[in-house]
Coordinates of C-alpha atoms in Angstrom, one line a residue:
Chain A
X526 CA 29.0 26.4 -3.7
X527 CA 32.5 25.2 -2.7
X528 CA 33.0 21.8 -1.0
X529 CA 35.0 21.7 2.0
X530 CA 38.6 21.1 1.4
X531 CA 39.1 17.7 2.9
X532 CA 36.0 16.1 1.8
X533 CA 37.7 12.8 1.8
X534 CA 35.6 9.8 1.2
X535 CA 32.7 11.8 -0.4
X536 CA 32.3 11.0 -4.3
X537 CA 34.0 13.9 -6.0
X538 CA 35.8 14.0 -9.3
X539 CA 39.0 15.9 -9.2
X540 CA 38.7 16.8 -12.8
X541 CA 35.2 18.2 -12.3
X542 CA 35.0 21.8 -13.0
X543 CA 31.3 22.3 -12.0
X544 CA 32.0 23.5 -8.7
X545 CA 33.9 26.7 -7.9
X546 CA 37.4 25.9 -6.8
X547 CA 38.5 28.6 -4.6
X548 CA 41.0 26.5 -2.7
X549 CA 44.0 24.7 -4.6
X550 CA 43.7 21.1 -5.2
X551 CA 46.2 18.9 -3.3
X552 CA 47.8 17.1 -6.4
X553 CA 49.6 13.8 -6.4
X554 CA 53.0 15.1 -7.0
X555 CA 55.0 17.6 -5.2
X556 CA 56.6 18.9 -8.4
X557 CA 58.2 22.4 -8.5
X558 CA 55.1 24.1 -10.0
X559 CA 52.7 23.0 -7.4
X560 CA 55.2 23.7 -4.5
X561 CA 55.6 27.2 -5.9
X562 CA 51.8 27.7 -6.0
X563 CA 51.3 26.5 -2.5
X564 CA 54.3 28.7 -1.4
X565 CA 52.8 31.7 -3.2
X566 CA 49.4 31.4 -1.4
X567 CA 51.1 31.0 1.8
X568 CA 53.2 34.1 1.3
X569 CA 50.3 36.0 0.1
X570 CA 48.3 35.0 3.2
X571 CA 51.3 35.9 5.5
X572 CA 51.8 39.2 3.8
X573 CA 49.4 41.3 5.6
X574 CA 50.2 41.0 9.3
X575 CA 47.3 39.3 11.3
X576 CA 45.5 41.9 13.4
X577 CA 46.6 41.8 17.0
X578 CA 43.4 40.7 18.8
X579 CA 43.1 40.2 22.5
X580 CA 40.1 37.8 22.3
X581 CA 40.2 34.2 20.7
X582 CA 39.2 34.1 17.0
X583 CA 35.5 33.5 16.7
X584 CA 34.9 30.0 15.2
X585 CA 32.6 29.9 12.0
X586 CA 28.9 29.3 12.9
X587 CA 28.1 25.9 11.0
X588 CA 24.6 24.7 9.9
X589 CA 23.6 21.3 11.3
X590 CA 22.0 20.6 8.0
X591 CA 25.1 21.0 5.8
X592 CA 28.2 20.0 7.8
X593 CA 29.7 16.9 6.1
X594 CA 33.3 16.6 7.3
X595 CA 34.2 14.9 10.5
X596 CA 36.1 18.1 11.6
X597 CA 33.2 20.3 10.9
X598 CA 30.8 18.0 12.9
X599 CA 33.1 18.0 15.8
X600 CA 33.2 21.8 15.7
X601 CA 29.5 21.9 15.5
X602 CA 29.0 19.7 18.5
X603 CA 31.7 21.3 20.7
X604 CA 31.3 24.9 19.9
X605 CA 27.6 25.3 19.2
X606 CA 26.4 22.3 21.3
X607 CA 24.0 21.0 18.5
X608 CA 24.2 17.7 16.7
X609 CA 24.1 17.4 12.8
X610 CA 20.8 16.6 11.3
X611 CA 20.4 13.4 9.1
X612 CA 23.0 11.3 7.5
X613 CA 26.3 12.5 6.3
X614 CA 25.4 11.7 2.7
X615 CA 22.3 13.7 3.0
X616 CA 24.2 16.7 4.4
X617 CA 26.8 16.7 1.7
X618 CA 23.9 16.7 -0.8
X619 CA 22.2 19.4 0.8
X620 CA 25.4 21.5 0.9
X621 CA 26.3 20.9 -2.7
X622 CA 22.8 21.4 -4.3
X623 CA 20.8 24.4 -4.5
X624 CA 17.5 24.6 -2.8
X625 CA 15.0 23.9 -5.6
X626 CA 11.5 22.7 -4.5
X627 CA 10.6 19.1 -5.4
X628 CA 8.2 19.9 -8.0
X629 CA 10.6 22.1 -10.0
X630 CA 13.5 19.6 -10.1
X631 CA 14.8 19.8 -13.7
X632 CA 14.4 16.2 -14.8
X633 CA 12.6 15.9 -18.1
X634 CA 10.8 12.8 -17.7
X635 CA 9.6 13.9 -14.3
X636 CA 8.4 17.0 -15.5
X637 CA 6.6 15.6 -18.4
X638 CA 4.9 13.1 -15.9
X639 CA 4.0 16.1 -13.7
X640 CA 2.4 17.9 -16.8
X641 CA 0.3 14.9 -17.7
X642 CA -0.8 14.3 -14.1
X643 CA -1.7 18.1 -13.8
X644 CA -3.8 17.7 -17.1
X645 CA -5.6 14.8 -15.7
X646 CA -6.2 16.5 -12.4
X647 CA -7.9 19.5 -14.1
X648 CA -10.3 16.9 -15.9
X649 CA -11.0 15.4 -12.4
X650 CA -11.7 18.8 -11.0
X651 CA -14.0 19.6 -13.8
X652 CA -15.9 16.2 -13.0
X653 CA -16.1 17.1 -9.3
X654 CA -17.6 20.4 -10.2
X655 CA -20.2 18.9 -12.5
X656 CA -21.0 16.3 -9.9
X657 CA -21.5 18.9 -7.3
X658 CA -23.9 20.8 -9.5
X659 CA -25.8 17.6 -10.3
X660 CA -26.1 16.9 -6.5
X661 CA -27.4 20.6 -5.9
X662 CA -29.9 20.2 -8.7
X663 CA -31.4 16.9 -7.4
X664 CA -31.6 18.2 -3.8
X665 CA -33.5 21.2 -5.1
X666 CA -35.9 19.1 -7.1
X667 CA -39.4 18.4 -5.8
X668 CA -40.5 14.8 -5.8
X669 CA -43.6 13.1 -4.8
X670 CA -43.6 11.6 -1.3
X671 CA -43.5 7.9 -2.7
X672 CA -40.2 8.7 -4.5
X673 CA -38.4 10.3 -1.5
X674 CA -36.5 7.2 -0.7
X675 CA -35.4 6.8 -4.2
X676 CA -34.3 10.3 -4.5
X677 CA -32.4 9.8 -1.1
X678 CA -30.6 6.7 -2.5
X679 CA -29.7 8.6 -5.5
X680 CA -28.2 11.2 -3.5
X681 CA -26.3 8.9 -1.4
X682 CA -24.8 7.2 -4.5
X683 CA -23.9 10.6 -6.0
X684 CA -22.2 11.7 -3.0
X685 CA -20.2 8.5 -2.9
X686 CA -19.1 9.1 -6.4
X687 CA -18.1 12.6 -5.5
X688 CA -15.8 11.3 -2.7
X689 CA -14.3 8.9 -5.1
X690 CA -13.5 11.7 -7.6
X691 CA -12.0 13.7 -4.9
X692 CA -9.6 11.1 -4.0
X693 CA -8.8 10.3 -7.8
X694 CA -7.8 13.9 -8.2
X695 CA -5.1 13.7 -5.5
X696 CA -4.0 10.2 -5.4
X697 CA -1.2 10.7 -8.1
X698 CA 0.4 13.8 -6.4
X699 CA 3.8 13.1 -5.0
X700 CA 3.6 16.1 -2.7
X701 CA 0.6 14.5 -1.1
X702 CA 2.3 11.3 -0.7
X703 CA 5.3 12.8 0.8
X704 CA 3.3 14.8 3.2
X705 CA 1.5 11.7 4.3
X706 CA 4.6 9.7 4.8
X707 CA 6.1 12.5 7.0
X708 CA 3.0 12.3 9.1
X709 CA 1.8 15.9 8.2
X710 CA -1.4 14.8 6.5
X711 CA -4.5 16.6 7.3
X712 CA -7.0 14.0 8.2
X713 CA -10.0 16.3 7.5
X714 CA -9.1 15.7 3.8
X715 CA -10.4 12.4 2.2
X716 CA -7.1 11.6 0.4
X717 CA -5.2 11.5 3.7
X718 CA -7.9 9.6 5.4
X719 CA -7.7 7.0 2.6
X720 CA -4.0 6.8 2.8
X721 CA -4.1 6.3 6.5
X722 CA -6.7 3.8 6.3
X723 CA -4.8 1.8 3.5
X724 CA -1.6 2.1 5.8
X725 CA -3.4 0.6 8.7
X726 CA -5.1 -2.1 6.8
X727 CA -1.8 -3.2 5.3
X728 CA -0.2 -4.5 8.5
X729 CA -1.6 -3.2 11.9
X730 CA -5.3 -4.3 11.2
X731 CA -4.1 -7.8 9.9
X732 CA -2.3 -8.0 13.2
X733 CA -5.1 -7.1 15.2
X734 CA -7.5 -9.5 13.7
X735 CA -4.9 -12.4 14.1
X736 CA -4.6 -11.7 17.7
X737 CA -8.4 -11.2 18.2
X738 CA -9.0 -14.6 16.4
X739 CA -6.1 -16.4 18.1
X740 CA -7.4 -15.3 21.4
X741 CA -11.0 -16.1 20.5
X742 CA -12.3 -12.8 21.5
X743 CA -14.6 -12.7 18.7
X744 CA -16.8 -15.8 18.9
X745 CA -16.8 -15.6 22.7
X746 CA -17.9 -12.0 23.3
X747 CA -19.5 -11.0 20.0
X748 CA -20.3 -13.3 17.2
X749 CA -18.3 -11.2 14.6
X750 CA -16.5 -8.1 14.0
X751 CA -15.4 -6.0 11.0
X752 CA -12.9 -3.6 12.4
X753 CA -13.0 -0.3 10.6
X754 CA -11.5 1.8 13.6
X755 CA -8.0 1.6 14.6
X756 CA -7.4 1.9 18.4
X757 CA -4.3 2.4 20.6
X758 CA -4.3 1.8 24.2
X759 CA -2.0 3.0 26.8
X760 CA -1.8 2.5 30.6
X761 CA 0.1 5.0 32.8
X762 CA 1.5 6.7 29.7
X763 CA 2.9 3.5 28.5
X764 CA 1.7 2.1 25.1
X765 CA 0.2 -1.5 25.2
X766 CA 0.1 -3.8 22.1
X767 CA -2.9 -5.8 21.2
X768 CA -2.9 -8.8 23.5
X769 CA -0.1 -7.7 25.9
X770 CA -0.1 -8.6 29.4
X771 CA -0.4 -5.5 31.5
X772 CA 0.7 -5.3 35.1
X773 CA -2.2 -5.1 37.7
X774 CA -0.7 -1.9 39.1
X775 CA -0.7 -0.2 35.6
X776 CA -4.2 -1.2 34.8
X777 CA -5.6 0.0 38.2
X778 CA -6.2 3.4 36.6
X779 CA -8.4 3.8 33.5
X780 CA -6.5 3.8 30.2
X781 CA -6.2 6.3 27.5
X782 CA -7.4 5.3 24.1
X783 CA -6.8 6.8 20.7
X784 CA -9.8 5.9 18.6
X785 CA -9.2 6.7 14.9
X786 CA -12.0 6.6 12.5
X787 CA -11.3 6.9 8.7
X788 CA -14.5 8.4 7.4
X789 CA -15.4 11.9 7.9
X790 CA -17.6 13.6 10.4
X791 CA -18.1 13.5 14.2
X792 CA -19.9 10.6 15.6
X793 CA -20.6 9.1 19.1
X794 CA -19.1 5.9 20.4
X795 CA -19.8 3.5 23.3
X796 CA -16.7 1.9 24.9
X797 CA -17.2 -1.5 26.7
X798 CA -14.6 -3.5 28.4
X799 CA -15.7 -7.2 28.9
X800 CA -13.7 -10.0 30.7
X801 CA -15.1 -13.2 29.4
X802 CA -12.8 -15.4 31.6
X803 CA -14.3 -15.0 35.1
X804 CA -14.0 -18.6 36.6
X805 CA -17.3 -20.1 37.7
X806 CA -16.4 -23.1 39.9
X807 CA -20.0 -24.4 40.2
X808 CA -20.6 -24.5 36.4
X809 CA -16.9 -25.5 35.8
X810 CA -17.0 -22.7 33.2
X811 CA -16.5 -19.1 32.7
X812 CA -18.8 -16.0 33.2
X813 CA -18.6 -12.5 31.7
X814 CA -17.8 -9.3 33.7
X815 CA -18.0 -5.8 32.5
X816 CA -15.1 -3.7 33.7
X817 CA -16.2 -0.3 32.1
X818 CA -19.2 1.0 30.2
X819 CA -19.5 4.5 28.9
X820 CA -21.5 6.1 25.9
X821 CA -21.8 9.3 24.0
X822 CA -18.0 9.8 23.4
X823 CA -17.6 12.2 20.7
X824 CA -14.7 11.2 18.3
X825 CA -13.8 12.7 14.8
X826 CA -10.8 11.9 12.5
X827 CA -8.9 14.7 14.0
X828 CA -10.2 14.5 17.6
X829 CA -9.2 10.9 18.6
X830 CA -8.0 10.9 22.2
X831 CA -10.3 9.9 25.0
X832 CA -9.1 9.4 28.7
X833 CA -11.6 6.7 29.9
X834 CA -11.2 8.0 33.6
X835 CA -12.1 11.6 32.9
X836 CA -15.5 11.1 31.2
X837 CA -18.7 12.8 32.6
X838 CA -20.4 10.8 35.4
X839 CA -23.9 11.8 34.5
X840 CA -24.0 11.9 30.8
X841 CA -21.4 9.3 29.6
X842 CA -20.1 6.8 32.1
X843 CA -22.7 3.8 33.1
X844 CA -20.1 1.6 34.8
X845 CA -16.9 3.3 36.0
X846 CA -13.4 1.6 35.7
X847 CA -13.0 -1.5 37.6
X848 CA -9.3 -2.6 37.7
X849 CA -8.4 -5.6 35.8
X850 CA -7.5 -8.5 38.0
X851 CA -6.7 -12.2 37.6
X852 CA -7.1 -14.3 40.7
X853 CA -4.4 -16.6 41.9
X854 CA -4.4 -20.0 40.2
X855 CA -6.9 -19.0 37.7
X856 CA -5.7 -18.7 34.0
X857 CA -4.9 -15.3 32.4
X858 CA -7.9 -13.1 31.9
X859 CA -8.7 -11.6 28.5
X860 CA -9.8 -8.0 28.9
X861 CA -11.4 -7.2 25.6
X862 CA -12.5 -3.6 24.7
X863 CA -14.9 -2.9 22.1
X864 CA -15.8 0.3 20.3
X865 CA -19.5 0.5 19.3
X866 CA -21.0 3.1 17.0
X867 CA -24.2 4.6 18.1
X868 CA -27.0 4.8 15.5
X869 CA -27.5 7.8 13.3
X870 CA -30.1 10.1 14.4
X871 CA -33.5 9.9 12.5
X872 CA -34.2 13.6 12.3
X873 CA -31.6 15.7 10.3
X874 CA -32.5 18.8 12.2
X875 CA -31.0 17.9 15.5
X876 CA -27.6 19.2 16.4
X877 CA -25.4 16.0 16.1
X878 CA -25.7 13.4 13.4
X879 CA -25.8 10.5 15.8
X880 CA -28.3 9.6 18.6
X881 CA -27.2 10.0 22.2
X882 CA -27.7 7.0 24.4
X883 CA -29.8 8.0 27.5
X884 CA -27.2 6.9 30.2
X885 CA -29.6 7.8 33.0
X886 CA -32.3 5.7 31.7
X887 CA -29.9 2.8 31.3
X888 CA -28.7 3.1 34.8
X889 CA -32.3 3.3 36.1
X890 CA -33.4 0.3 34.2
X891 CA -30.8 -1.6 35.8
X892 CA -30.5 -4.5 33.4
X893 CA -27.0 -3.5 32.3
X894 CA -25.8 -2.1 35.4
X895 CA -24.7 -5.4 36.8
X896 CA -21.2 -6.1 36.1
X897 CA -21.2 -9.9 36.7
X898 CA -22.9 -11.7 34.0
X899 CA -22.9 -8.7 31.6
X900 CA -24.3 -9.7 28.2
X901 CA -22.6 -7.6 25.4
X902 CA -24.8 -9.1 22.6
X903 CA -28.0 -8.2 24.4
X904 CA -26.7 -4.6 25.1
X905 CA -25.7 -4.1 21.4
X906 CA -28.9 -5.4 20.0
X907 CA -31.1 -3.5 22.5
X908 CA -29.4 -0.1 21.8
X909 CA -28.9 -0.8 18.1
X910 CA -25.2 -0.3 18.2
X911 CA -22.7 -1.4 15.7
X912 CA -19.4 -2.9 16.6
X913 CA -16.6 -1.0 14.7
X914 CA -13.5 -1.4 16.8
X915 CA -11.9 -3.9 19.1
X916 CA -8.8 -4.1 21.3
X917 CA -7.4 -6.6 23.7
X918 CA -5.1 -6.9 26.7
X919 CA -4.5 -9.5 29.1
X920 CA -3.9 -9.7 33.0
X921 CA -2.8 -12.5 35.4
X922 CA -2.0 -12.7 38.9
X923 CA 1.1 -10.8 39.9
X924 CA 2.7 -9.3 43.1
X925 CA 0.5 -6.2 43.1
X926 CA -2.9 -7.8 42.3
X927 CA -3.7 -8.5 45.9
X928 CA -3.3 -4.9 46.7
X929 CA -5.2 -3.6 43.8
X930 CA -8.2 -5.9 44.7
X931 CA -8.0 -4.6 48.1
X932 CA -8.1 -1.1 47.3
X933 CA -10.9 -1.5 44.8
X934 CA -12.9 -3.4 47.5
X935 CA -13.1 -6.7 45.5
X936 CA -13.7 -9.7 47.5
X937 CA -11.6 -12.7 46.7
X938 CA -8.2 -11.3 46.9
X939 CA -7.1 -14.2 49.2
X940 CA -8.7 -16.9 47.1
X941 CA -6.5 -19.2 45.2
X942 CA -7.9 -21.5 42.5
X943 CA -6.6 -25.0 42.3
X944 CA -7.3 -27.6 39.6
X945 CA -9.3 -30.5 40.7
X946 CA -7.3 -33.7 40.5
X947 CA -8.8 -36.0 38.1
X948 CA -8.2 -39.7 39.1
X949 CA -6.8 -41.5 36.3
X950 CA -8.6 -44.5 34.8
X951 CA -7.3 -47.8 36.1
X952 CA -4.7 -49.2 33.8
X953 CA -5.0 -52.9 33.3
X954 CA -2.3 -54.8 31.4
X955 CA -3.6 -56.9 28.6
X956 CA -2.1 -60.3 27.9
X957 CA 1.7 -60.2 27.1
X958 CA 1.1 -61.3 23.5
X959 CA 0.5 -57.7 22.6
X960 CA 3.7 -56.4 23.8
X961 CA 6.5 -57.5 21.9
Chain B
X448 CA 42.5 -45.5 -46.7
X449 CA 40.3 -44.4 -43.8
X450 CA 39.3 -40.7 -44.2
X451 CA 40.3 -38.6 -41.3
X452 CA 37.2 -37.3 -39.3
X453 CA 36.3 -33.6 -39.7
X454 CA 38.2 -31.2 -37.5
X455 CA 35.6 -28.6 -37.8
X456 CA 34.3 -29.1 -34.2
X457 CA 37.7 -29.3 -32.9
X458 CA 38.6 -26.1 -34.8
X459 CA 35.6 -24.4 -33.3
X460 CA 36.1 -25.3 -29.7
X461 CA 39.5 -26.4 -28.9
X462 CA 41.8 -23.7 -27.3
X463 CA 44.8 -24.8 -28.8
X464 CA 43.4 -24.2 -32.4
X465 CA 41.8 -20.9 -31.8
X466 CA 44.1 -19.0 -29.4
X467 CA 45.7 -16.9 -32.5
X468 CA 42.4 -15.2 -33.3
X469 CA 41.5 -14.0 -29.8
X470 CA 42.7 -10.7 -28.2
X471 CA 45.1 -11.2 -25.4
X472 CA 42.7 -10.0 -22.7
X473 CA 40.2 -12.7 -23.6
X474 CA 42.7 -15.4 -23.7
X475 CA 42.0 -16.4 -20.2
X476 CA 38.3 -16.4 -20.8
X477 CA 38.5 -18.7 -23.7
X478 CA 40.9 -21.0 -21.7
X479 CA 38.4 -21.1 -19.0
X480 CA 35.7 -22.3 -21.4
X481 CA 34.9 -25.5 -23.3
X482 CA 37.3 -28.5 -23.9
X483 CA 36.8 -30.8 -26.7
X484 CA 35.1 -33.5 -24.5
X485 CA 32.3 -32.7 -22.3
X486 CA 33.7 -35.0 -19.5
X487 CA 35.2 -33.3 -16.4
X488 CA 38.9 -32.4 -16.9
X489 CA 40.5 -34.1 -14.0
X490 CA 44.1 -33.5 -15.1
X491 CA 46.6 -33.1 -12.1
X492 CA 48.3 -29.8 -12.5
X493 CA 50.8 -27.9 -10.6
X494 CA 49.6 -25.0 -8.5
X495 CA 50.3 -21.7 -10.4
X496 CA 50.5 -23.5 -13.6
X497 CA 47.5 -23.8 -15.9
X498 CA 46.0 -20.9 -18.2
X499 CA 46.5 -17.5 -16.8
X500 CA 42.8 -16.4 -16.1
X501 CA 41.9 -12.7 -16.2
X502 CA 40.5 -11.5 -12.9
X503 CA 38.3 -8.9 -14.6
X504 CA 36.6 -11.5 -16.6
X505 CA 36.1 -13.7 -13.8
X506 CA 34.5 -11.0 -11.8
X507 CA 32.2 -9.9 -14.8
X508 CA 31.1 -13.7 -15.0
X509 CA 30.4 -13.8 -11.2
X510 CA 28.4 -10.6 -11.3
X511 CA 26.4 -11.7 -14.3
X512 CA 25.7 -15.1 -12.8
X513 CA 24.8 -13.6 -9.5
X514 CA 21.4 -14.9 -8.5
X515 CA 20.1 -11.3 -7.6
X516 CA 20.8 -10.0 -11.2
X517 CA 19.6 -7.4 -11.8
X518 CA 20.3 -6.1 -8.4
X519 CA 17.6 -4.2 -6.8
X520 CA 18.2 -0.4 -6.9
X521 CA 18.1 1.6 -3.9
X522 CA 16.9 5.2 -4.4
X523 CA 16.9 8.3 -2.3
X524 CA 13.7 9.8 -1.1
X525 CA 13.3 12.4 -3.8
X526 CA 14.6 9.9 -6.5
X527 CA 11.9 7.3 -5.3
X528 CA 9.2 9.9 -5.5
X529 CA 10.1 11.0 -8.9
X530 CA 10.1 7.4 -10.1
X531 CA 6.7 6.9 -8.5
X532 CA 5.4 9.9 -10.1
X533 CA 6.7 8.8 -13.6
X534 CA 5.2 5.3 -13.1
X535 CA 1.8 6.6 -12.1
X536 CA 1.8 9.1 -15.2
X537 CA 2.8 6.3 -17.4
X538 CA 0.1 3.8 -16.2
X539 CA -2.5 6.6 -16.3
X540 CA -1.6 7.2 -19.9
X541 CA -1.6 3.6 -21.0
X542 CA -4.9 3.1 -19.4
X543 CA -6.3 6.1 -21.2
X544 CA -5.1 4.8 -24.5
X545 CA -6.5 1.3 -23.7
X546 CA -9.9 2.8 -22.8
X547 CA -10.0 4.8 -26.1
X548 CA -9.1 1.8 -28.1
X549 CA -11.8 -0.2 -26.3
X550 CA -14.3 2.4 -26.8
X551 CA -13.6 2.8 -30.4
X552 CA -13.9 -1.1 -30.9
X553 CA -17.3 -1.0 -28.9
X554 CA -18.5 1.9 -31.1
X555 CA -17.6 -0.1 -34.3
X556 CA -19.2 -3.3 -32.9
X557 CA -22.4 -1.5 -32.1
X558 CA -22.5 0.3 -35.4
X559 CA -22.2 -3.2 -37.1
X560 CA -24.8 -4.7 -34.8
X561 CA -27.3 -1.9 -35.5
X562 CA -26.6 -2.2 -39.3
X563 CA -27.3 -6.0 -39.3
X564 CA -30.4 -5.6 -37.2
X565 CA -31.6 -2.9 -39.6
X566 CA -31.0 -5.4 -42.5
X567 CA -32.9 -8.3 -40.3
X568 CA -36.0 -6.2 -40.3
X569 CA -35.9 -5.0 -43.9
X570 CA -37.6 -6.6 -46.8
X571 CA -36.9 -6.7 -50.5
X572 CA -38.2 -3.1 -51.0
X573 CA -36.2 -1.7 -48.1
X574 CA -39.0 -1.2 -45.6
X575 CA -39.6 -2.6 -42.3
X576 CA -43.1 -3.9 -41.3
X577 CA -43.8 -0.7 -39.5
X578 CA -43.0 1.5 -42.5
X579 CA -44.9 -0.8 -44.7
X580 CA -48.2 -0.5 -42.5
X581 CA -47.5 3.3 -42.2
X582 CA -47.2 3.8 -46.0
X583 CA -50.3 1.5 -46.5
X584 CA -48.6 -0.9 -48.8
X585 CA -49.6 -4.5 -48.7
X586 CA -47.9 -6.4 -45.9
X587 CA -48.3 -10.0 -47.3
X588 CA -46.1 -9.4 -50.4
X589 CA -42.9 -9.1 -48.4
X590 CA -41.7 -12.6 -48.4
X591 CA -38.0 -11.9 -48.5
X592 CA -37.7 -10.2 -45.0
X593 CA -34.3 -10.1 -43.8
X594 CA -32.7 -11.8 -46.9
X595 CA -29.7 -9.5 -47.0
X596 CA -29.2 -10.1 -43.2
X597 CA -29.1 -13.8 -43.8
X598 CA -26.7 -13.5 -46.9
X599 CA -24.5 -11.3 -44.5
X600 CA -24.5 -14.0 -41.7
X601 CA -23.3 -16.7 -44.0
X602 CA -19.7 -17.6 -43.1
X603 CA -19.0 -20.6 -45.5
X604 CA -18.9 -19.0 -48.8
X605 CA -17.5 -16.2 -50.8
X606 CA -14.6 -13.9 -50.1
X607 CA -14.3 -12.8 -46.5
X608 CA -12.0 -10.4 -44.5
X609 CA -11.4 -13.0 -41.8
X610 CA -11.6 -16.3 -43.9
X611 CA -13.7 -18.3 -41.4
X612 CA -15.4 -21.5 -42.4
X613 CA -15.0 -22.2 -46.1
X614 CA -14.5 -18.5 -46.9
X615 CA -11.8 -17.4 -49.2
X616 CA -9.3 -14.8 -47.7
X617 CA -9.9 -11.3 -49.1
X618 CA -6.4 -11.1 -50.5
X619 CA -7.4 -13.7 -53.0
X620 CA -10.0 -11.3 -54.4
X621 CA -9.2 -9.3 -57.6
X622 CA -9.7 -5.6 -57.1
X623 CA -11.8 -4.0 -59.8
X624 CA -9.8 -2.3 -62.3
X625 CA -10.4 -1.1 -65.9
X626 CA -7.4 -2.8 -67.2
X627 CA -6.2 -5.5 -67.8
X628 CA -9.5 -7.4 -68.5
X629 CA -10.2 -10.8 -66.9
X630 CA -10.6 -12.6 -70.2
X631 CA -7.3 -11.5 -71.6
X632 CA -6.5 -10.8 -75.2
X633 CA -8.6 -12.6 -77.6
X634 CA -6.5 -13.3 -80.7
X635 CA -9.4 -15.2 -82.5
X636 CA -11.8 -12.3 -82.3
X637 CA -13.3 -11.3 -85.6
X638 CA -15.9 -8.9 -86.4

């Protein structure tokens, strides 16, 4: 393929004969020979008279992926109204090379490596097939009732080994790596889930745990948490980072959460929003308040979005969304969001693999329907929930808080907290010998 | 008459003595190098005078002394992916080799271990206690149970492959051959 004539700064060897040279090279000298050449081409092009056309000559249609000269880019933008795609170096490379798929690139070492990895993958597939057969055989085997538990344990271990083998088969594949890096990974497949989990754990999870620990969410609300779910929070369409201050008007409506698990299957989660910083003047300490409580939220690795304001009132929501507010004079309030996994169902014949929490029964019992003084530890223990994810945002008094509190019917919008003045201890000067 | 000191060091290092043997492009480099004395050369010199340094040599020296040498390479996306693939394949291959070597060593060790164990339980007639009782031979007679095992475990005598303790390295041993004989030629032999 010919390069554009005035490629300019692009690396190009003038002596290089790999590319077809349709156009004459503009040489350094203007000696007679080259001048003649140029003149000949000009006269040859002038020889046939240009056809008399009434309309303007149509501009060439350019591909936004292959324009590499400034002039061509300008023409693309002006005539076709599209901008070039990618960097100029990339566009020049695409224009000058043919479209070979990545796995067929003619580099010897690369192809040898690919051959080796393909052979290894075949072996792994063989192991996977054999392991699957072993699992089937063990499942079909009849065992005495006292050995049932042992058989179940063996099956669990064999299935875990099978998952590991599945990952080992794909982990060396550059196509899989590229797909994942481009965000096209299918999270129903174990390898993409592993890569996503690894990516989350490498930075964002460390950051989350740092923020949670620094803000003391963990010893205050729950004793400990091992975060295995990644969460993202957004209020009124805007993303909120872990620990960010959220304006009271933005947090008036319930947020949207993306809860991303990294193991397979659908499961049911309970989401709780607890504020551990409610000031209690009599105690001179702080109380808990629950701003939101909902159960039986179905999440899977590909179905992660949940709008906390649009859940079912009868079967999911126990306490609807109460806007986050920090009263005037009080310090900022930490709003911690916990994602709790509901226990697995005991009988395998039921439709879902996880038990539904009986929301009506919880509402009726009334122990956990009180917002003020909500004890999350007791709730978790009572319903055998497992904390798997945590998030945090903060609120404080700002211009809109009073209006938000009034609209939500919360008393105390006109209360201002003031610090009690502590009288200093009397200062008695000691004898002057000490002060030198 | 005091002997003149040796000029070999001077000849080796001084630019004045060695300039003829050096190509003209490297003259500047040599001039930039060592003087006879290791003390700082604090000679006052006019600007523009002094040895003519070659810029190319200076640049090469600067680049070689650069703290980031070798500079980190920057790959394009496909180049990086190809590099990663080759790296994974090479690591896989090396691990397979290591594993096969390890298994082979383990197999050899286990074989030696099993052989020693068999020797330990064997008596002078080559039978273990079990075999003796099965065959009905007398049990009390086997007083040299495991003799060969104890001989094999001795590390401080005789010729050994690894020469631990007081053992003699196996290279000192004489391979059994038909000729020449150990005793040599006996000239005083008579019938």
